[in-house]
Coordinates of C-alpha atoms and ligand atoms in Angstrom, one line a residue:
M1 CA -25.2 -0.2 -21.8
T2 CA -22.6 -1.8 -19.6
R3 CA -21.5 0.3 -16.7
L4 CA -17.8 0.1 -15.7
I5 CA -15.9 1.2 -12.6
L6 CA -12.6 2.8 -13.4
T7 CA -9.9 2.7 -10.6
L8 CA -6.8 4.9 -10.7
N9 CA -3.6 4.7 -8.7
T10 CA -1.4 7.6 -9.9
G11 CA 2.3 7.8 -8.9
S12 CA 5.1 10.1 -9.9
S13 CA 5.8 8.2 -13.1
S14 CA 3.0 5.7 -13.5
A15 CA -0.8 5.5 -13.6
K16 CA -2.2 2.1 -12.7
F17 CA -5.8 1.5 -13.8
A18 CA -8.4 -1.2 -13.8
L19 CA -11.9 -1.6 -15.0
F20 CA -14.5 -3.6 -13.1
E21 CA -18.1 -4.5 -13.8
P22 CA -20.2 -3.9 -10.6
G23 CA -21.7 -7.0 -9.0
A24 CA -25.4 -7.7 -9.4
T25 CA -26.1 -6.2 -5.9
P26 CA -24.0 -3.7 -4.0
T27 CA -22.6 -6.4 -1.7
D28 CA -21.5 -8.7 -4.6
T29 CA -17.8 -8.6 -5.5
P30 CA -17.1 -6.5 -8.7
V31 CA -15.7 -8.5 -11.7
E32 CA -12.4 -7.3 -13.1
R33 CA -12.5 -6.8 -16.9
L34 CA -9.2 -5.1 -17.6
R35 CA -6.1 -4.0 -15.8
G36 CA -3.1 -2.0 -16.9
Q37 CA -0.8 0.9 -16.4
V38 CA 0.9 3.8 -18.1
S39 CA 4.5 3.7 -17.0
A40 CA 7.5 6.0 -17.4
I41 CA 5.2 8.9 -17.8
R42 CA 7.8 11.6 -17.8
S43 CA 10.5 9.8 -19.8
D44 CA 9.3 7.2 -22.3
P45 CA 5.6 6.5 -21.7
Q46 CA 4.5 3.0 -22.3
L47 CA 0.9 1.6 -22.1
T48 CA 0.4 -2.0 -21.0
Y49 CA -2.9 -3.7 -20.3
R50 CA -4.6 -7.0 -20.3
V51 CA -8.3 -7.6 -20.9
E52 CA -9.6 -10.5 -18.8
G53 CA -8.6 -13.8 -20.4
G54 CA -6.5 -12.1 -23.1
E55 CA -2.9 -11.5 -23.9
A56 CA -1.0 -8.6 -22.4
V57 CA -0.7 -5.6 -24.8
R58 CA 2.3 -3.2 -24.6
T59 CA 2.6 -0.2 -26.8
P60 CA 4.5 3.1 -26.7
A61 CA 2.2 6.0 -25.7
P62 CA 4.0 9.1 -26.8
G63 CA 1.0 11.3 -25.9
A64 CA 1.1 10.2 -22.3
G65 CA 4.0 12.3 -21.1
T66 CA 1.9 14.0 -18.4
H67 CA -0.8 12.7 -16.1
K68 CA -3.4 14.4 -18.4
G69 CA -1.9 12.6 -21.4
A70 CA -1.9 9.3 -19.5
L71 CA -5.6 9.7 -18.6
A72 CA -6.4 10.4 -22.3
A73 CA -4.6 7.2 -23.2
I74 CA -6.6 5.3 -20.6
L75 CA -9.8 6.8 -22.0
D76 CA -8.8 5.6 -25.5
V77 CA -8.3 2.1 -24.1
V78 CA -11.7 2.1 -22.5
N79 CA -13.4 3.3 -25.6
A80 CA -11.6 0.9 -27.9
Q81 CA -12.1 -2.2 -25.7
F82 CA -15.6 -1.5 -24.4
P83 CA -17.3 0.7 -27.0
N84 CA -20.7 0.1 -25.5
A85 CA -19.8 0.9 -22.0
E86 CA -20.0 4.0 -19.9
V87 CA -17.9 4.9 -16.8
P88 CA -20.2 6.5 -14.3
V89 CA -17.6 6.4 -11.4
V90 CA -13.9 6.8 -11.1
G91 CA -12.2 5.7 -7.9
H92 CA -8.8 7.1 -6.9
R93 CA -6.2 5.9 -4.5
I94 CA -5.0 8.9 -2.5
V95 CA -2.3 8.4 0.0
H96 CA -3.3 10.9 2.7
G97 CA -6.7 11.6 4.0
G98 CA -5.6 13.4 7.2
T99 CA -7.8 13.1 10.3
R100 CA -11.0 13.8 8.4
M101 CA -11.2 11.1 5.8
T102 CA -12.3 7.9 7.6
G103 CA -13.5 6.1 4.5
P104 CA -14.2 6.4 0.7
T105 CA -15.3 9.9 -0.1
R106 CA -17.0 11.6 -3.0
V107 CA -14.6 14.4 -4.3
D108 CA -16.0 17.9 -4.5
A109 CA -14.2 21.3 -4.4
H110 CA -14.0 21.3 -0.6
V111 CA -12.6 17.8 -0.5
R112 CA -10.0 18.7 -3.1
D113 CA -8.9 21.7 -1.1
Y114 CA -8.6 19.6 2.1
L115 CA -6.6 17.0 0.3
A116 CA -4.3 19.6 -1.2
S117 CA -3.8 21.1 2.3
L118 CA -2.3 17.7 3.3
T119 CA 0.5 17.9 0.8
P120 CA 3.1 18.9 3.5
F121 CA 2.3 15.7 5.3
A122 CA 3.1 13.5 2.2
P123 CA 5.1 15.8 -0.2
L124 CA 6.4 12.9 -2.3
H125 CA 3.0 11.1 -2.8
Q126 CA 0.0 13.4 -2.3
P127 CA 0.7 15.7 -5.3
H128 CA 0.7 12.8 -7.8
G129 CA -2.7 11.4 -6.6
L130 CA -4.1 14.9 -6.8
S131 CA -2.7 15.4 -10.3
G132 CA -4.3 12.1 -11.4
L133 CA -7.6 13.3 -9.9
E134 CA -7.5 16.6 -11.8
A135 CA -6.7 14.7 -15.0
A136 CA -9.5 12.3 -14.5
I137 CA -12.0 15.1 -13.9
A138 CA -10.9 16.6 -17.2
Q139 CA -11.2 13.3 -19.1
F140 CA -14.3 11.9 -17.4
P141 CA -16.2 15.1 -16.6
D142 CA -19.6 13.3 -16.2
A143 CA -18.4 10.6 -13.8
V144 CA -18.6 10.7 -10.0
Q145 CA -15.0 10.9 -8.7
F146 CA -14.4 9.3 -5.3
A147 CA -11.2 8.7 -3.3
C148 CA -10.0 5.9 -1.1
F149 CA -7.2 6.8 1.3
D150 CA -4.2 4.7 2.6
T151 CA -4.7 6.3 6.0
S152 CA -8.4 5.6 6.4
F153 CA -8.1 2.0 7.5
H154 CA -6.0 3.1 10.5
R155 CA -8.1 6.1 11.7
G156 CA -10.0 4.2 14.3
Q157 CA -6.7 3.3 16.2
P158 CA -6.7 4.1 19.9
F159 CA -5.0 7.3 21.2
E160 CA -2.0 5.3 22.4
S161 CA -1.3 4.0 18.8
D162 CA -2.1 7.4 17.2
A163 CA 0.0 9.8 19.4
Y164 CA 3.7 10.7 19.6
A165 CA 4.9 11.8 23.0
L166 CA 5.6 15.3 21.7
P167 CA 4.0 18.4 23.3
R168 CA 0.3 18.0 22.9
S169 CA 0.1 20.9 20.4
Y170 CA 1.8 18.8 17.8
F171 CA -1.0 16.1 18.1
D172 CA -3.5 18.9 17.7
K173 CA -1.8 20.1 14.5
G174 CA -2.1 16.6 13.0
I175 CA 1.4 15.3 13.8
R176 CA 0.1 11.8 14.4
R177 CA 0.8 8.2 13.5
Y178 CA -1.4 7.8 10.5
G179 CA -0.2 4.5 9.1
F180 CA -0.4 3.7 5.4
H181 CA -1.0 0.8 2.9
G182 CA -4.6 0.9 4.1
L183 CA -6.2 -0.3 0.8
S184 CA -4.0 -3.4 0.9
Y185 CA -4.8 -4.1 4.6
D186 CA -8.5 -3.6 3.9
Y187 CA -8.4 -6.1 1.1
I188 CA -6.4 -8.7 3.2
A189 CA -8.7 -8.2 6.2
G190 CA -11.7 -9.0 3.9
E191 CA -9.9 -12.1 2.5
M192 CA -9.2 -13.3 6.1
R193 CA -12.9 -12.8 7.0
R194 CA -13.7 -15.2 4.1
I195 CA -10.8 -17.7 4.5
A196 CA -10.4 -17.8 8.3
P197 CA -13.3 -16.1 10.0
E198 CA -12.2 -17.6 13.4
A199 CA -8.9 -15.6 13.3
R200 CA -9.8 -12.5 15.3
R201 CA -6.2 -11.2 15.9
V202 CA -4.2 -10.9 12.7
V203 CA -0.8 -9.4 12.0
I204 CA -0.4 -8.5 8.3
A205 CA 3.1 -7.9 6.7
H206 CA 2.8 -5.8 3.5
L207 CA 6.3 -6.3 2.1
G208 CA 7.0 -4.5 -1.2
N209 CA 9.1 -1.6 -2.2
G210 CA 7.4 0.2 0.6
S211 CA 6.8 -2.1 3.6
S212 CA 4.7 -2.0 6.7
M213 CA 2.9 -4.2 9.2
C214 CA -0.5 -3.8 10.8
A215 CA -2.2 -5.4 13.8
V216 CA -5.9 -6.1 13.0
K217 CA -8.4 -7.0 15.6
D218 CA -11.9 -8.1 14.5
G219 CA -11.2 -6.6 11.1
R220 CA -10.0 -3.2 12.3
S221 CA -6.5 -1.7 12.5
V222 CA -5.3 -1.2 16.1
D223 CA -1.7 -0.4 15.4
S224 CA 0.8 -0.2 12.5
T225 CA 4.5 0.3 11.9
M226 CA 4.2 3.3 9.7
G227 CA 3.7 6.6 11.4
F228 CA 3.4 10.3 10.4
T229 CA 5.0 9.5 7.1
A230 CA 5.8 6.4 5.0
L231 CA 9.3 6.4 6.4
D232 CA 8.8 4.8 9.7
G233 CA 8.8 1.1 10.7
L234 CA 10.3 -1.6 8.5
V235 CA 13.4 -1.5 6.3
M236 CA 12.2 -0.7 2.8
G237 CA 13.6 -0.7 -0.7
T238 CA 15.2 2.7 -0.4
R239 CA 13.6 4.1 2.8
C240 CA 15.3 3.7 6.2
G241 CA 12.4 2.7 8.4
Q242 CA 12.6 3.3 12.1
L243 CA 15.3 5.7 13.0
D244 CA 16.4 7.6 16.1
P245 CA 15.4 11.2 15.4
G246 CA 18.8 12.0 16.9
V247 CA 20.4 10.8 13.6
V248 CA 18.5 13.5 11.7
L249 CA 19.8 16.1 14.2
Y250 CA 23.3 14.8 13.7
M251 CA 23.1 15.0 9.9
L252 CA 21.7 18.6 10.1
E253 CA 24.0 19.9 12.9
Q254 CA 27.2 18.0 12.6
E255 CA 27.3 17.2 8.9
G256 CA 25.8 20.5 7.8
M257 CA 23.3 18.7 5.5
S258 CA 20.3 20.6 4.2
A259 CA 16.7 19.3 4.9
A260 CA 16.5 18.4 1.2
E261 CA 19.7 16.3 1.4
V262 CA 18.5 14.5 4.6
S263 CA 15.2 13.8 2.9
E264 CA 17.1 12.4 -0.2
V265 CA 19.1 10.0 2.1
L266 CA 16.1 8.9 4.2
Y267 CA 13.7 8.3 1.3
K268 CA 15.9 7.4 -1.7
R269 CA 19.3 6.1 -0.5
S270 CA 18.6 4.1 2.5
G271 CA 16.9 0.8 3.2
L272 CA 17.9 -2.3 1.3
L273 CA 19.7 -0.2 -1.3
G274 CA 21.7 1.8 1.3
L275 CA 22.6 -1.2 3.4
S276 CA 23.7 -3.4 0.5
G277 CA 25.1 -0.8 -1.8
I278 CA 23.8 -3.1 -4.6
S279 CA 20.1 -2.8 -5.2
N280 CA 16.7 -2.0 -3.7
D281 CA 15.2 -5.1 -5.4
M282 CA 14.9 -8.1 -3.2
R283 CA 15.2 -10.5 -6.2
V284 CA 18.6 -9.0 -7.0
L285 CA 19.8 -9.2 -3.3
E286 CA 18.6 -12.8 -3.0
A287 CA 20.5 -13.8 -6.1
S288 CA 23.6 -12.0 -5.1
G289 CA 26.3 -13.9 -3.1
A290 CA 27.7 -10.6 -1.6
A291 CA 28.0 -10.4 2.1
Q292 CA 26.5 -6.9 2.1
A293 CA 23.4 -8.2 0.3
R294 CA 23.0 -10.9 3.0
E295 CA 23.5 -8.4 5.7
A296 CA 20.8 -6.1 4.2
I297 CA 18.4 -9.0 4.1
S298 CA 19.1 -9.9 7.7
V299 CA 18.4 -6.4 8.9
F300 CA 15.2 -6.4 6.9
V301 CA 14.1 -9.8 8.4
A302 CA 15.2 -8.8 12.0
R303 CA 13.0 -5.7 11.9
I304 CA 10.0 -7.7 10.7
R305 CA 10.4 -10.3 13.5
R306 CA 10.7 -7.5 16.1
E307 CA 7.6 -5.8 14.9
F308 CA 5.7 -9.1 14.8
G309 CA 6.5 -9.5 18.5
A310 CA 5.4 -5.9 19.2
L311 CA 2.1 -6.1 17.3
T312 CA 1.3 -9.5 18.8
A313 CA 1.7 -7.9 22.2
V314 CA -0.6 -5.1 21.2
L315 CA -3.2 -7.6 20.1
G316 CA -2.9 -9.7 23.2
G317 CA -1.9 -12.7 21.1
V318 CA -2.2 -13.7 17.5
D319 CA -4.3 -16.1 15.5
A320 CA -3.0 -15.5 12.0
F321 CA 0.1 -14.0 10.3
V322 CA -0.3 -12.9 6.7
F323 CA 2.4 -12.1 4.2
T324 CA 1.5 -10.0 1.2
A325 CA 2.9 -7.6 -1.6
G326 CA 5.8 -8.2 -3.9
I327 CA 8.2 -9.7 -1.4
G328 CA 5.6 -11.2 1.0
E329 CA 3.8 -13.0 -1.8
N330 CA 6.8 -14.2 -3.8
S331 CA 9.7 -14.9 -1.5
A332 CA 9.5 -18.2 0.3
S333 CA 13.0 -17.6 1.6
I334 CA 12.1 -14.3 3.4
R335 CA 8.9 -15.9 4.8
A336 CA 11.0 -18.8 6.1
Q337 CA 13.6 -16.5 7.7
V338 CA 10.9 -14.4 9.4
C339 CA 9.2 -17.4 10.9
E340 CA 12.4 -19.3 11.8
G341 CA 12.6 -20.6 15.3
M342 CA 9.0 -19.6 16.3
D343 CA 7.9 -23.2 17.1
W344 CA 8.2 -22.3 20.8
F345 CA 5.5 -19.8 20.2
G346 CA 3.2 -22.2 18.3
L347 CA 4.1 -20.9 14.8
A348 CA 5.6 -23.3 12.3
L349 CA 5.7 -23.2 8.5
D350 CA 5.1 -26.2 6.2
P351 CA 8.1 -26.1 3.9
E352 CA 6.2 -27.4 0.9
K353 CA 3.2 -25.1 1.4
N354 CA 5.6 -22.2 1.9
A355 CA 7.4 -23.0 -1.3
A356 CA 4.0 -23.0 -3.2
G357 CA 3.1 -19.7 -1.4
E358 CA -0.7 -19.6 -1.8
G359 CA -3.1 -19.4 1.1
L360 CA -2.3 -21.3 4.2
I361 CA 1.4 -22.1 4.5
S362 CA 1.7 -23.1 8.2
A363 CA 2.3 -26.6 9.3
E364 CA -0.6 -28.8 10.5
G365 CA -0.8 -28.2 14.3
S366 CA 0.7 -24.7 14.1
R367 CA -1.4 -22.7 16.6
V368 CA -0.9 -19.5 14.5
G369 CA -2.1 -19.9 10.9
V370 CA 0.4 -18.4 8.5
Y371 CA -0.8 -17.2 5.1
A372 CA 0.6 -15.8 1.8
I373 CA -2.2 -13.9 0.1
R374 CA -2.0 -11.8 -3.1
T375 CA -3.1 -8.2 -2.3
D376 CA -5.4 -6.2 -4.6
E377 CA -5.7 -2.5 -3.8
E378 CA -7.7 -1.9 -7.0
M379 CA -10.4 -4.3 -5.7
T380 CA -10.7 -2.4 -2.5
I381 CA -11.5 0.8 -4.6
A382 CA -13.8 -1.1 -6.9
K383 CA -15.8 -2.5 -3.9
A384 CA -16.1 1.0 -2.5
A385 CA -17.7 2.2 -5.8
A386 CA -21.0 0.6 -4.9
A387 CA -21.8 3.5 -2.6
F388 CA -21.3 6.0 -5.4
L389 CA -22.9 4.2 -8.4
D390 CA -26.5 5.4 -8.0
Ligands
ADP1 P1 5.5 -1.6 -4.6 O1 5.6 -1.2 -3.2 O2 6.3 -0.7 -5.6 O3 4.0 -1.8 -5.1 P2 5.8 -4.5 -4.9 O4 4.7 -4.9 -4.0 O5 5.6 -4.7 -6.4 O6 6.2 -3.0 -4.7 O7 7.1 -5.2 -4.4 C1 8.3 -5.0 -5.1 C2 9.4 -5.9 -4.4 O8 9.0 -7.3 -4.5 C3 10.8 -5.8 -5.0 O9 11.7 -5.7 -3.9 C4 10.9 -7.1 -5.7 O10 12.2 -7.5 -5.8 C5 10.1 -8.0 -4.8 N1 9.8 -9.3 -5.5 C6 9.0 -9.5 -6.5 N2 9.0 -10.8 -6.9 C7 9.9 -11.4 -6.1 C8 10.3 -12.7 -5.9 N3 9.9 -13.7 -6.7 N4 11.2 -13.0 -5.0 C9 11.7 -12.1 -4.1 N5 11.3 -10.8 -4.2 C10 10.4 -10.5 -5.1

């Protein structure tokens, strides 16, 4: 009987899933067999998936109006597509692993309680991952459930990257710079080891709806732009990125806003959307001729350039600069704007390679290698499954 690894990435309204066959040995890369998602879970649930080498299938999934229903729909797909397979392990993407979760972890009752206790640290993300976990336990009761955390990759950061200069008691309570997008960084760090093993100091820009950057030295995170929550750092689709905390005090004290209203502005009405007043979607902004769209893009780009300088200083120099995620992988124009005028620094793009956007995109002779690499968070989870298979 074929054994398959199921990976799950559950958000508020979607459940992304993938099935992998384990490699022949624990160090071999798993082979992807199917990938899909249940989207619009709470409104008009749709199931889309593609078996390797096949056509994409899209069908309404009226029963998938809850996470539990979505998992039932996913189980139906597994049974229909792979009738002779079993799923001995289910791997989950969980945003927050707090200070304790430094790597992939088998989920038992204690771990579930600990993860639930972290909800105040990530109120918009943690509950969905946990609800996906509960649903998966119900649908795959015999499988080992394990979790991979977006924070784990950063847990080895030195104190000076981890701490805010608040009274020490806040650090002790867990008010720290956790950093996120760890599954993506883990995958890219692995790809860089394969493609450019000589690059010891790497800056990675994960530019999607959520965006952050990470400084990686010898495969390990030493600093990142996201902090205590996924709000800090770069300009994002609807999140503000770095902000003087005095602005929050002003909103509360002078404008009389409630905490919920401030949260709504910072998470949902800021970033590219807030600045442009047009859209959070980079494709829409790039296609728009409006001055406000151009201005939003220029703030987005300026922040990335500034953080690139800061992370390079942290690393004591840089050997490679990697762009990934929706914008980083697909927008040659953003990559060009970020890298503009860096020749003095020994970093230059090759315009044709940048337009193609796959792998090495820097010019011959560029001291810093620049790369566009497709990220694969599901693969990071699938690779971690080897430790839980037997
Ligand atoms: P998420 O953080 O939700 O996983 P993604 O990594 O899918 O987000 O990135 C979504 C972003 O990528 C959107 O802003 C979208 O406009 C942008 N994007 C996708 N394709 C392109 C493209 N060809 N050109 C510019 N931006 C793109």
